[in-house]
Coordinates of C-alpha atoms in Angstrom, one line a residue:
M1 CA 37.1 38.9 30.4
A2 CA 33.8 41.1 28.5
F3 CA 35.1 39.6 25.2
A4 CA 35.3 36.8 26.2
E5 CA 32.0 35.9 27.6
Q6 CA 30.5 38.3 25.3
Q7 CA 31.7 35.6 22.4
E8 CA 30.6 32.6 24.7
H9 CA 26.6 34.7 25.0
A10 CA 27.0 34.7 20.9
V11 CA 27.9 30.6 20.5
A12 CA 25.1 29.9 22.5
L13 CA 22.9 32.4 20.6
L14 CA 23.6 30.8 17.6
Q15 CA 23.9 27.2 18.9
P16 CA 19.9 26.0 18.8
K17 CA 19.9 27.5 15.2
V18 CA 23.1 25.1 14.2
E19 CA 21.3 22.0 15.2
E20 CA 17.7 23.4 13.9
A21 CA 19.6 23.0 10.5
Y22 CA 20.1 19.8 10.8
T23 CA 17.4 17.1 10.3
T24 CA 16.9 15.1 14.0
D25 CA 16.2 11.7 12.8
G26 CA 19.5 10.7 11.4
S27 CA 18.6 10.9 7.3
L28 CA 21.4 12.1 5.1
D29 CA 21.8 14.2 1.8
I30 CA 22.9 13.0 -1.2
D31 CA 26.9 13.3 -0.6
G32 CA 26.6 11.6 2.6
N33 CA 26.5 13.8 5.1
P34 CA 24.2 15.1 7.3
A35 CA 20.9 16.5 5.9
L36 CA 20.1 20.2 6.1
K37 CA 16.9 21.4 6.2
H38 CA 16.9 24.5 4.5
C39 CA 17.7 22.4 1.0
T40 CA 16.7 18.9 1.3
G41 CA 13.5 16.8 2.0
G42 CA 10.2 18.4 2.6
W43 CA 7.5 18.9 0.3
R44 CA 10.4 20.7 -2.4
A45 CA 11.6 16.9 -2.8
C46 CA 8.2 15.0 -2.8
R47 CA 6.7 16.9 -5.4
S48 CA 8.9 14.8 -7.7
I49 CA 7.9 11.9 -5.9
L50 CA 4.6 12.6 -7.0
G51 CA 5.1 13.1 -10.3
A52 CA 7.1 9.7 -10.6
E53 CA 4.0 8.4 -8.7
F54 CA 1.6 9.4 -11.3
C55 CA 4.2 8.1 -14.6
Y56 CA 3.7 5.6 -12.8
C57 CA -0.1 4.7 -12.1
L58 CA -0.7 6.1 -15.2
A59 CA 1.6 4.1 -17.3
Y60 CA 0.7 0.5 -15.0
Y61 CA -3.0 1.0 -15.3
G62 CA -2.0 2.0 -18.9
I63 CA -1.2 -1.7 -19.9
M64 CA -3.5 -3.5 -17.4
Y65 CA -7.0 -1.7 -17.5
N66 CA -7.4 -3.6 -21.4
L67 CA -4.9 -6.3 -21.0
V68 CA -7.8 -8.4 -21.4
T69 CA -8.9 -6.3 -25.2
Y70 CA -5.5 -7.0 -26.1
L71 CA -5.0 -10.4 -25.3
T72 CA -8.0 -11.8 -26.9
T73 CA -8.0 -9.6 -30.3
V74 CA -4.1 -9.8 -31.4
L75 CA -3.0 -12.3 -29.7
H76 CA -5.7 -14.6 -30.1
Q77 CA -6.4 -15.7 -26.6
S78 CA -9.7 -17.4 -25.4
N79 CA -11.3 -15.9 -22.7
V80 CA -10.8 -18.2 -19.5
A81 CA -7.1 -18.0 -20.6
A82 CA -7.1 -14.6 -21.6
A83 CA -8.5 -13.8 -17.9
K84 CA -6.0 -16.5 -15.8
N85 CA -3.4 -14.9 -17.8
V86 CA -4.6 -11.4 -16.4
S87 CA -5.0 -12.9 -12.5
T88 CA -2.0 -14.4 -12.6
W89 CA 0.3 -11.2 -14.1
Q90 CA -2.2 -9.1 -11.2
A91 CA -1.4 -11.4 -8.6
T92 CA 2.7 -11.2 -8.9
C93 CA 2.3 -7.4 -9.5
F94 CA 1.0 -7.5 -5.7
L95 CA 3.2 -9.8 -4.1
T96 CA 6.5 -8.7 -5.5
P97 CA 6.4 -5.9 -3.3
L98 CA 6.8 -8.1 -0.1
A99 CA 10.1 -8.9 -1.8
G100 CA 10.9 -5.4 -3.3
A101 CA 10.3 -4.2 0.9
V102 CA 12.6 -6.3 1.9
V103 CA 16.4 -5.1 -1.2
A104 CA 15.3 -1.9 0.2
D105 CA 15.4 -2.1 3.4
S106 CA 18.4 -4.7 3.5
Y107 CA 20.4 -3.5 0.6
W108 CA 19.8 -1.2 -2.2
G109 CA 18.1 1.5 0.2
R110 CA 15.2 2.8 -1.2
Y111 CA 16.5 5.3 -3.9
C112 CA 18.2 3.2 -5.3
T113 CA 16.0 0.1 -5.5
M114 CA 13.0 2.5 -6.7
V115 CA 15.7 3.6 -9.9
V116 CA 16.1 0.4 -10.5
S117 CA 12.9 -1.1 -10.6
C118 CA 12.1 2.0 -12.8
C119 CA 14.0 1.3 -15.4
V120 CA 13.3 -2.4 -15.1
G121 CA 9.8 -1.5 -14.7
V122 CA 10.4 0.8 -18.1
I123 CA 12.6 -2.0 -20.1
G124 CA 9.2 -4.8 -19.6
M125 CA 6.7 -2.3 -20.7
L126 CA 9.1 -1.2 -24.1
M127 CA 9.2 -5.3 -24.4
A128 CA 5.2 -5.6 -24.9
A129 CA 5.0 -2.6 -27.1
L130 CA 7.8 -4.3 -28.9
S131 CA 5.3 -7.6 -28.7
A132 CA 2.4 -5.1 -30.6
L133 CA 5.0 -4.0 -32.8
L134 CA 6.3 -6.7 -34.2
P135 CA 4.5 -7.6 -37.4
L136 CA 5.1 -4.6 -38.7
L137 CA 8.3 -5.2 -38.2
I138 CA 8.6 -9.1 -39.9
K139 CA 6.2 -9.3 -42.5
N140 CA 7.5 -12.9 -43.9
S141 CA 6.5 -15.1 -41.5
S142 CA 3.5 -17.3 -40.1
T143 CA 0.4 -16.4 -38.5
L144 CA 1.2 -19.3 -35.7
S145 CA 4.8 -18.6 -35.1
M146 CA 4.7 -14.5 -34.9
T147 CA 1.4 -15.7 -32.1
S148 CA 4.1 -17.7 -30.4
A149 CA 6.6 -14.9 -30.7
Q150 CA 4.7 -11.9 -29.5
E151 CA 2.9 -13.8 -26.5
I152 CA 6.9 -14.6 -25.5
I153 CA 8.0 -11.1 -25.7
L154 CA 5.1 -10.1 -24.0
F155 CA 5.1 -12.3 -20.3
L156 CA 8.3 -11.6 -20.6
G157 CA 7.5 -7.7 -20.7
L158 CA 4.9 -7.7 -18.5
Y159 CA 6.9 -9.6 -15.5
M160 CA 9.6 -7.6 -16.0
I161 CA 6.9 -5.1 -15.2
A162 CA 5.7 -7.3 -12.3
F163 CA 9.0 -6.7 -10.4
G164 CA 9.6 -2.7 -11.6
V165 CA 6.6 -2.5 -9.8
G166 CA 7.6 -4.2 -6.6
G167 CA 10.3 -2.5 -6.2
L168 CA 8.4 0.9 -6.8
R169 CA 5.3 0.3 -5.1
P170 CA 6.8 0.5 -1.2
S171 CA 9.3 2.1 -2.0
L172 CA 8.1 5.6 -3.5
L173 CA 5.6 5.9 -0.6
S174 CA 8.1 5.0 2.4
F175 CA 10.9 7.3 0.8
G176 CA 8.3 10.5 0.4
A177 CA 7.9 10.0 4.3
D178 CA 11.3 9.9 4.7
Q179 CA 11.6 13.9 3.3
F180 CA 10.2 15.0 7.1
D181 CA 11.5 15.3 9.5
A182 CA 10.1 12.7 12.5
G183 CA 11.8 15.0 15.3
D184 CA 9.9 18.4 13.6
P185 CA 6.3 18.4 15.1
S186 CA 5.5 20.7 12.6
E187 CA 7.3 18.2 9.3
C188 CA 5.3 15.4 11.2
M189 CA 2.1 17.5 10.2
N190 CA 2.8 17.7 6.1
K191 CA 4.1 13.7 6.4
C192 CA 0.5 13.1 7.1
S193 CA -0.9 15.1 3.9
L194 CA 1.4 13.5 1.8
F195 CA -0.4 9.9 2.4
N196 CA -3.5 11.5 1.3
W197 CA -1.8 13.1 -1.5
Y198 CA -0.3 10.2 -2.5
I199 CA -4.0 8.2 -3.2
F200 CA -4.5 11.2 -4.5
T201 CA -2.7 11.0 -7.4
M202 CA -2.8 7.6 -7.7
N203 CA -6.8 7.9 -8.5
C204 CA -5.7 11.2 -11.1
G205 CA -3.2 8.5 -12.7
S206 CA -5.7 5.6 -12.4
L207 CA -8.9 7.9 -14.0
I208 CA -6.5 9.1 -16.8
S209 CA -5.1 6.2 -17.9
T210 CA -9.3 4.0 -17.9
T211 CA -10.2 7.3 -20.7
S212 CA -7.2 8.3 -22.1
M213 CA -4.6 5.3 -22.3
V214 CA -7.4 3.3 -23.2
W215 CA -8.8 5.6 -25.9
V216 CA -5.6 5.9 -28.1
Q217 CA -5.4 1.4 -27.7
D218 CA -9.2 1.4 -29.3
H219 CA -8.4 3.9 -31.8
Y220 CA -4.5 4.8 -32.8
G221 CA -3.8 0.5 -32.5
W222 CA -1.5 -1.3 -29.9
A223 CA 1.7 -0.3 -30.7
L224 CA 1.4 3.3 -29.4
G225 CA -1.2 2.5 -27.0
L226 CA 1.5 0.3 -25.2
G227 CA 4.5 2.9 -26.1
I228 CA 3.2 5.4 -24.5
P229 CA 3.0 3.9 -20.8
A230 CA 7.1 3.4 -21.0
M231 CA 7.2 7.0 -22.3
V232 CA 5.2 8.1 -19.6
L233 CA 7.3 5.7 -17.1
A234 CA 11.0 7.0 -18.5
V235 CA 9.2 10.3 -17.9
G236 CA 8.7 9.4 -13.9
L237 CA 11.9 8.2 -13.5
S238 CA 13.5 11.5 -15.4
C239 CA 11.8 13.3 -12.5
L240 CA 12.8 10.9 -9.5
V241 CA 16.6 11.5 -10.7
A242 CA 16.2 15.0 -11.1
A243 CA 15.8 15.4 -7.7
S244 CA 18.3 13.7 -6.2
P245 CA 20.2 16.5 -4.3
T246 CA 17.4 17.9 -2.9
Y247 CA 16.1 13.8 -1.1
R248 CA 17.3 13.1 2.4
Y249 CA 18.3 9.4 2.4
Q250 CA 18.3 6.7 5.0
T251 CA 20.9 4.2 6.4
I252 CA 20.5 0.3 5.8
R253 CA 20.4 -1.5 9.0
G254 CA 20.1 -4.4 7.7
S255 CA 17.7 -7.4 7.2
P256 CA 14.5 -6.8 9.3
L257 CA 14.0 -10.2 8.0
T258 CA 17.0 -11.8 9.2
R259 CA 16.2 -9.8 12.8
V260 CA 12.8 -10.9 13.2
C261 CA 13.9 -14.8 12.3
Q262 CA 16.8 -14.3 15.4
V263 CA 14.0 -13.0 17.9
V264 CA 12.2 -16.3 17.4
V265 CA 14.8 -18.7 17.5
A266 CA 16.0 -17.2 20.5
A267 CA 12.9 -17.4 22.6
V268 CA 11.7 -21.3 21.1
C269 CA 15.2 -21.8 22.5
K270 CA 14.4 -20.8 26.2
F271 CA 10.9 -22.0 26.1
S272 CA 10.9 -23.5 29.2
M273 CA 12.2 -20.4 30.9
A274 CA 10.3 -17.5 32.7
P275 CA 10.9 -14.0 32.0
P276 CA 11.9 -12.4 34.6
A277 CA 9.7 -10.1 37.0
D278 CA 13.4 -7.5 37.1
L279 CA 13.2 -6.0 33.1
A280 CA 16.5 -4.7 34.2
L281 CA 17.8 -8.4 33.8
L282 CA 16.5 -8.1 29.8
Y283 CA 20.2 -7.6 27.6
E284 CA 20.2 -4.5 26.4
L285 CA 23.3 -2.5 25.2
P286 CA 24.3 0.6 25.7
E287 CA 24.4 3.6 23.0
D288 CA 27.8 4.7 22.2
S289 CA 27.8 0.1 21.3
S290 CA 29.0 0.0 17.4
Y291 CA 25.3 -2.4 16.8
M292 CA 23.1 0.1 18.3
K293 CA 24.7 3.3 16.1
G294 CA 22.0 4.6 14.2
V295 CA 19.4 2.7 16.2
Q296 CA 16.3 4.3 17.6
R297 CA 16.0 2.7 20.9
I298 CA 12.5 0.8 21.9
E299 CA 12.0 0.6 25.0
H300 CA 10.2 -2.3 27.3
T301 CA 6.3 -3.4 26.3
T302 CA 4.6 -6.2 29.1
D303 CA 2.7 -7.8 26.4
L304 CA 3.6 -10.6 24.6
R305 CA 6.3 -11.9 27.7
F306 CA 7.0 -14.9 25.6
F307 CA 8.9 -13.3 23.2
D308 CA 11.2 -11.2 26.2
K309 CA 12.7 -14.7 26.4
A310 CA 15.4 -14.4 23.8
A311 CA 16.3 -11.1 25.9
V312 CA 16.8 -13.1 29.0
V313 CA 21.2 -13.4 30.2
M314 CA 21.8 -17.3 30.7
A315 CA 24.5 -18.9 33.1
S316 CA 26.3 -19.1 29.7
D317 CA 25.3 -15.8 28.5
E318 CA 27.0 -13.5 31.0
E319 CA 30.7 -13.8 29.9
V320 CA 28.1 -11.7 26.6
A321 CA 26.7 -9.4 29.2
Q322 CA 30.3 -8.3 30.3
S323 CA 31.1 -7.4 26.5
V324 CA 34.1 -10.5 27.6
L325 CA 32.8 -12.5 24.1
P326 CA 30.9 -11.8 21.3
R327 CA 27.2 -12.0 21.6
N328 CA 25.8 -14.5 19.2
P329 CA 22.5 -12.9 17.7
W330 CA 20.7 -16.3 17.2
R331 CA 20.9 -17.3 21.0
L332 CA 20.9 -13.3 23.0
C333 CA 19.0 -10.4 20.9
V334 CA 19.0 -7.0 22.5
V335 CA 15.3 -5.2 24.1
T336 CA 14.9 -2.9 21.0
Q337 CA 15.3 -6.1 18.6
V338 CA 12.1 -8.3 20.3
E339 CA 9.9 -4.6 20.5
E340 CA 10.7 -5.0 16.7
L341 CA 8.6 -7.6 16.4
K342 CA 6.2 -7.3 18.7
I343 CA 4.9 -4.1 17.0
L344 CA 4.7 -6.6 14.0
V345 CA 2.7 -9.5 15.4
R346 CA 0.6 -6.0 17.1
M347 CA 0.2 -4.6 13.5
L348 CA -0.2 -7.9 11.9
L349 CA -4.1 -8.7 13.7
L350 CA -4.9 -5.3 12.7
W351 CA -3.7 -6.0 8.7
A352 CA -5.7 -9.5 9.8
S353 CA -9.6 -7.1 9.7
I354 CA -8.0 -5.1 7.1
V355 CA -8.4 -7.5 5.0
F356 CA -11.6 -7.5 4.1
F357 CA -12.5 -3.7 3.0
Y358 CA -10.0 -5.1 -0.3
T359 CA -12.7 -8.4 -0.1
G360 CA -15.6 -5.6 -0.3
T361 CA -13.5 -3.5 -2.8
S362 CA -13.6 -6.0 -4.9
Q363 CA -17.2 -6.5 -5.6
V364 CA -16.8 -2.8 -8.3
S365 CA -14.7 -4.8 -11.0
S366 CA -17.6 -8.1 -10.2
T367 CA -20.6 -8.4 -8.5
F368 CA -21.8 -4.4 -9.4
V369 CA -20.4 -5.0 -12.7
E370 CA -22.4 -7.9 -13.2
Q371 CA -25.4 -5.6 -11.3
G372 CA -25.1 -2.7 -13.8
M373 CA -25.7 -5.5 -16.6
A374 CA -29.0 -6.4 -15.6
M375 CA -30.3 -2.9 -15.4
N376 CA -30.2 -0.4 -17.8
T377 CA -27.8 1.1 -19.4
H378 CA -29.3 3.9 -21.1
V379 CA -29.2 7.5 -19.9
G380 CA -31.1 9.5 -22.2
S381 CA -29.2 8.4 -25.2
I382 CA -26.5 7.9 -24.1
H383 CA -25.1 4.2 -22.9
V384 CA -23.2 4.0 -20.0
P385 CA -21.0 0.8 -20.0
P386 CA -21.5 -0.6 -16.5
A387 CA -17.4 -1.2 -15.7
T388 CA -17.2 2.6 -16.5
L389 CA -19.1 3.8 -13.1
A390 CA -16.1 2.6 -11.5
T391 CA -15.6 6.3 -12.7
F392 CA -17.6 7.4 -9.5
Q393 CA -15.6 6.2 -6.6
M394 CA -12.3 7.4 -8.2
L395 CA -14.0 10.8 -8.8
T396 CA -15.6 10.8 -5.0
T397 CA -11.2 10.2 -3.8
I398 CA -10.4 12.8 -6.1
V399 CA -12.7 15.4 -4.7
L400 CA -12.4 14.6 -1.3
I401 CA -9.2 14.7 -0.6
P402 CA -8.4 18.1 -0.4
L403 CA -11.0 18.7 2.0
Y404 CA -9.9 16.6 4.0
D405 CA -6.3 17.4 3.7
R406 CA -7.4 21.3 3.7
V407 CA -10.4 22.0 5.7
F408 CA -11.8 18.6 7.7
V409 CA -8.0 17.9 9.3
P410 CA -7.7 21.2 10.6
A411 CA -10.7 21.5 12.2
A412 CA -10.9 18.1 13.9
R413 CA -7.3 19.5 15.0
R414 CA -8.7 22.5 16.6
L415 CA -11.5 20.6 18.2
T416 CA -8.9 17.3 19.3
G417 CA -5.4 18.1 19.6
K418 CA -4.5 15.8 17.5
E419 CA -1.4 16.7 14.7
K420 CA -3.7 14.0 12.1
G421 CA -7.3 15.4 13.3
I422 CA -8.4 12.2 14.1
S423 CA -6.0 9.1 14.3
D424 CA -5.4 6.1 11.9
L425 CA -7.1 3.7 13.8
V426 CA -10.5 5.7 13.9
R427 CA -9.7 6.9 10.0
I428 CA -9.9 2.9 9.0
G429 CA -13.0 2.0 11.4
A430 CA -14.7 4.7 9.9
G431 CA -13.4 3.4 6.0
L432 CA -14.2 0.0 7.3
A433 CA -18.6 0.6 8.0
M434 CA -18.3 2.3 4.7
L435 CA -18.4 -0.4 2.8
V436 CA -20.7 -2.0 5.6
L437 CA -22.7 1.1 4.1
A438 CA -22.0 0.5 0.5
M439 CA -23.1 -3.0 0.5
A440 CA -26.1 -2.3 2.1
A441 CA -26.5 0.4 -0.5
A442 CA -26.0 -2.3 -3.3
A443 CA -28.6 -5.0 -2.1
M444 CA -31.1 -2.6 -0.8
V445 CA -30.6 -1.2 -5.4
E446 CA -30.5 -5.3 -6.4
T447 CA -33.4 -6.7 -4.2
K448 CA -35.0 -3.0 -6.5
R449 CA -33.9 -4.2 -9.3
A450 CA -35.5 -7.8 -9.0
G451 CA -39.0 -6.9 -7.7
T452 CA -39.1 -4.9 -11.0
A453 CA -37.6 -7.9 -13.4
K454 CA -39.8 -10.1 -12.1
M455 CA -43.1 -8.0 -12.4
A456 CA -41.5 -7.5 -16.1
L457 CA -41.8 -3.8 -15.7
E458 CA -38.7 -1.3 -17.0
K459 CA -35.2 -1.5 -16.5
T460 CA -34.1 -0.2 -13.5
S461 CA -31.5 2.4 -14.4
I462 CA -27.6 1.7 -13.9
M463 CA -27.4 5.0 -12.4
W464 CA -28.9 4.0 -8.5
L465 CA -25.7 2.3 -8.2
V466 CA -23.6 5.5 -8.2
P467 CA -24.5 6.0 -3.9
Q468 CA -22.1 2.6 -3.7
Y469 CA -19.3 3.7 -5.6
V470 CA -19.7 7.1 -4.2
L471 CA -19.6 5.2 -0.8
V472 CA -16.5 2.8 -1.5
G473 CA -14.3 5.8 -2.4
I474 CA -15.5 7.5 0.9
G475 CA -14.2 4.4 2.1
E476 CA -11.3 4.3 0.3
L477 CA -10.7 8.0 1.6
L478 CA -11.0 7.2 4.9
A479 CA -9.4 2.8 5.4
T480 CA -6.5 2.9 1.9
V481 CA -4.6 5.6 3.7
G482 CA -5.7 5.7 7.3
Q483 CA -3.9 2.4 7.1
L484 CA -0.4 3.2 4.7
D485 CA -0.6 5.9 7.1
F486 CA -0.4 3.7 10.2
F487 CA 1.3 0.9 8.8
Y488 CA 4.7 3.5 8.3
S489 CA 4.1 5.3 11.4
Q490 CA 4.3 2.4 13.7
A491 CA 6.7 0.3 12.2
P492 CA 10.1 0.1 13.8
P493 CA 13.0 2.5 11.3
A494 CA 14.5 -0.8 10.7
M495 CA 11.3 -2.1 8.9
K496 CA 9.2 0.9 7.0
T497 CA 9.3 -0.3 3.8
V498 CA 8.2 -4.3 4.7
C499 CA 5.7 -2.3 6.8
T500 CA 4.2 -0.5 3.8
A501 CA 4.6 -3.3 1.8
L502 CA 2.3 -5.6 4.1
A503 CA -0.2 -2.5 3.4
L504 CA -0.1 -2.8 -0.2
L505 CA -0.4 -6.9 0.7
S506 CA -3.7 -6.5 2.0
I507 CA -5.2 -5.7 -1.0
A508 CA -4.0 -8.9 -2.8
A509 CA -5.5 -10.6 0.2
G510 CA -9.0 -9.3 0.0
G511 CA -9.2 -10.2 -4.0
Y512 CA -8.0 -13.5 -2.8
L513 CA -10.3 -13.5 -0.2
N514 CA -13.4 -12.3 -2.0
S515 CA -12.2 -14.9 -4.7
L516 CA -12.3 -18.3 -2.5
V517 CA -15.9 -16.4 -0.6
V518 CA -17.3 -16.6 -3.9
T519 CA -16.5 -19.6 -4.3
A520 CA -18.0 -20.7 -1.5
V521 CA -21.7 -19.1 -1.9
S522 CA -21.6 -20.8 -4.9
W523 CA -21.0 -24.1 -4.0
A524 CA -23.1 -23.8 -0.3
T525 CA -26.4 -22.2 -2.7
A526 CA -26.2 -24.1 -6.1
T527 CA -26.1 -27.4 -4.7
G528 CA -29.7 -29.7 -6.0
G529 CA -30.3 -27.9 -9.3
R530 CA -30.9 -24.5 -7.6
Q531 CA -29.4 -21.6 -9.3
G532 CA -28.2 -20.1 -6.5
W533 CA -27.0 -16.7 -5.1
I534 CA -24.9 -15.8 -8.4
P535 CA -26.3 -17.0 -11.6
D536 CA -25.8 -16.4 -14.6
D537 CA -28.9 -14.8 -15.1
L538 CA -29.2 -12.4 -12.2
D539 CA -33.4 -12.8 -12.2
K540 CA -33.3 -15.7 -11.1
G541 CA -30.7 -15.7 -8.8
H542 CA -30.4 -13.6 -5.7
L543 CA -27.8 -11.3 -5.7
D544 CA -29.4 -9.1 -2.8
R545 CA -28.6 -12.1 -0.2
F546 CA -24.8 -12.1 -1.3
F547 CA -24.6 -8.3 -0.3
W548 CA -26.3 -8.3 2.4
M549 CA -24.2 -11.3 3.9
M550 CA -21.6 -9.3 2.7
A551 CA -22.8 -5.9 5.1
G552 CA -23.2 -8.3 8.3
L553 CA -19.3 -10.2 7.4
G554 CA -18.6 -6.7 7.3
C555 CA -20.6 -5.6 10.8
L556 CA -18.4 -8.9 12.2
N557 CA -14.8 -7.2 10.9
L558 CA -16.0 -4.1 12.3
V559 CA -16.3 -5.2 15.1
A560 CA -13.4 -7.4 15.7
F561 CA -11.0 -4.3 14.2
T562 CA -12.2 -2.3 17.3
S563 CA -11.6 -4.7 19.8
C564 CA -8.0 -4.7 18.7
A565 CA -7.4 -1.4 17.8
M566 CA -8.5 -0.6 21.9
R567 CA -6.3 -3.3 22.5
Y568 CA -3.0 -1.8 20.2
K569 CA -0.5 -0.4 22.2
S570 CA 1.3 2.8 20.2
R571 CA 4.4 3.3 19.8
K572 CA 5.0 7.4 20.0
A573 CA 5.6 7.8 15.8
C574 CA 4.7 10.5 13.2

């Protein structure tokens, strides 16, 4: 008896260690077994994922930044045609992640989607390099036919890159976040750091592309300049695949869009019904149901009651509720499924107010550059191209992210008691405020520049623009990282990649909104023979008024965001 009791005591002591050896979020290892903490996931897996992200950014931006030059100088396209082609391609690259996210969450899983997308991207970049190499391979051909062949190969390659980017962008980040156990507080804190280092890596890749990659293309030719990105992305793919045994994999839970549509259809079909006062009357399956296997149950919330109708059990559903007949998911949905849609709707309201942030950051590559072109671009004997000032934005983000992650977050954590130091919504709000300050700084510099020009004095130095670039960089550190963390952590488990893609889609939406705002301003201010606020000659316009308008709209947007954030019901997730 004494020996048996000792054995039971030993088993009881060992049992917690066995449980702690496995992840608690249902993740699996490469063989499909429950993932062991000590040999999978964590930073050991994320290092290769961040390495792949660095290679992807270096390759993608290495092609994107100088593509207009290639189209105009090599393919002899007009400035208008080249700008239009580049804009269309960039827009496609920002829209395809939504489709890639659906594929990742519904069919292939994040890892397979990343690997396949990366392969497609490498092939696309090789085709882009082939378009530059073609004249060297085929000597006896007319210039017209050669240019046509180069265009066909180039654009086929570019749109293969767009589809590769579509699967890679959302999957890399969400797969990286999957490497940290949602049920382990210490790993949750590391997950928060991942989003910071993701943006850090992205900016490092972008910075190198704007300098060294463009320099290679200008000095050593386009065949090598477009071939290097393909090789770099191939290296990133190798890093990704080589670390496969260390990854944690999440199971696929079906199409998230189908689940959302089922709730909407079921709720509309029961439009005339009132949601029940007794929540126990809403349909939910037991934990041991095959449908709920691997699905994290979400507690019912009292807002957006219209969608609760999808889970109301009608008289015709009684036999289904008693498990006599199979359930029609288009007529009766479980509470967890309804709550997934509610979470998505709440996030969409915040998403809409975040979009304006990227409308403001779009000025970095448009009106900020035009403003710099009208200033003194010489600092001593050095000529500073206006477009290169964006380097200050990238450097600000690169320098401040380690300080934020290693200094600010631990200090704020001691003060607030929160794992992230400050909440994601507070961080996003601070980023929106930085954008307002950046627009105000740009307006004040423009007022000074315009005043100097009207008095025929020496042109204002271009270095006066540095503060507004720095403020945009701080805003990106706060808002961009904050929203990526927010959309991933708040997303239902079955929609992690889709919601990550939604965060990336806000950048594209901000660019489109910026085009609409600029067009509307030009139409409204350039009537009756007036020059307008943004004429070709800025000395005859009022660019400062445009910046003040953007600052004012930014303030209104910040108020709207704050209102939505205060009403937002956060779900407990890391």
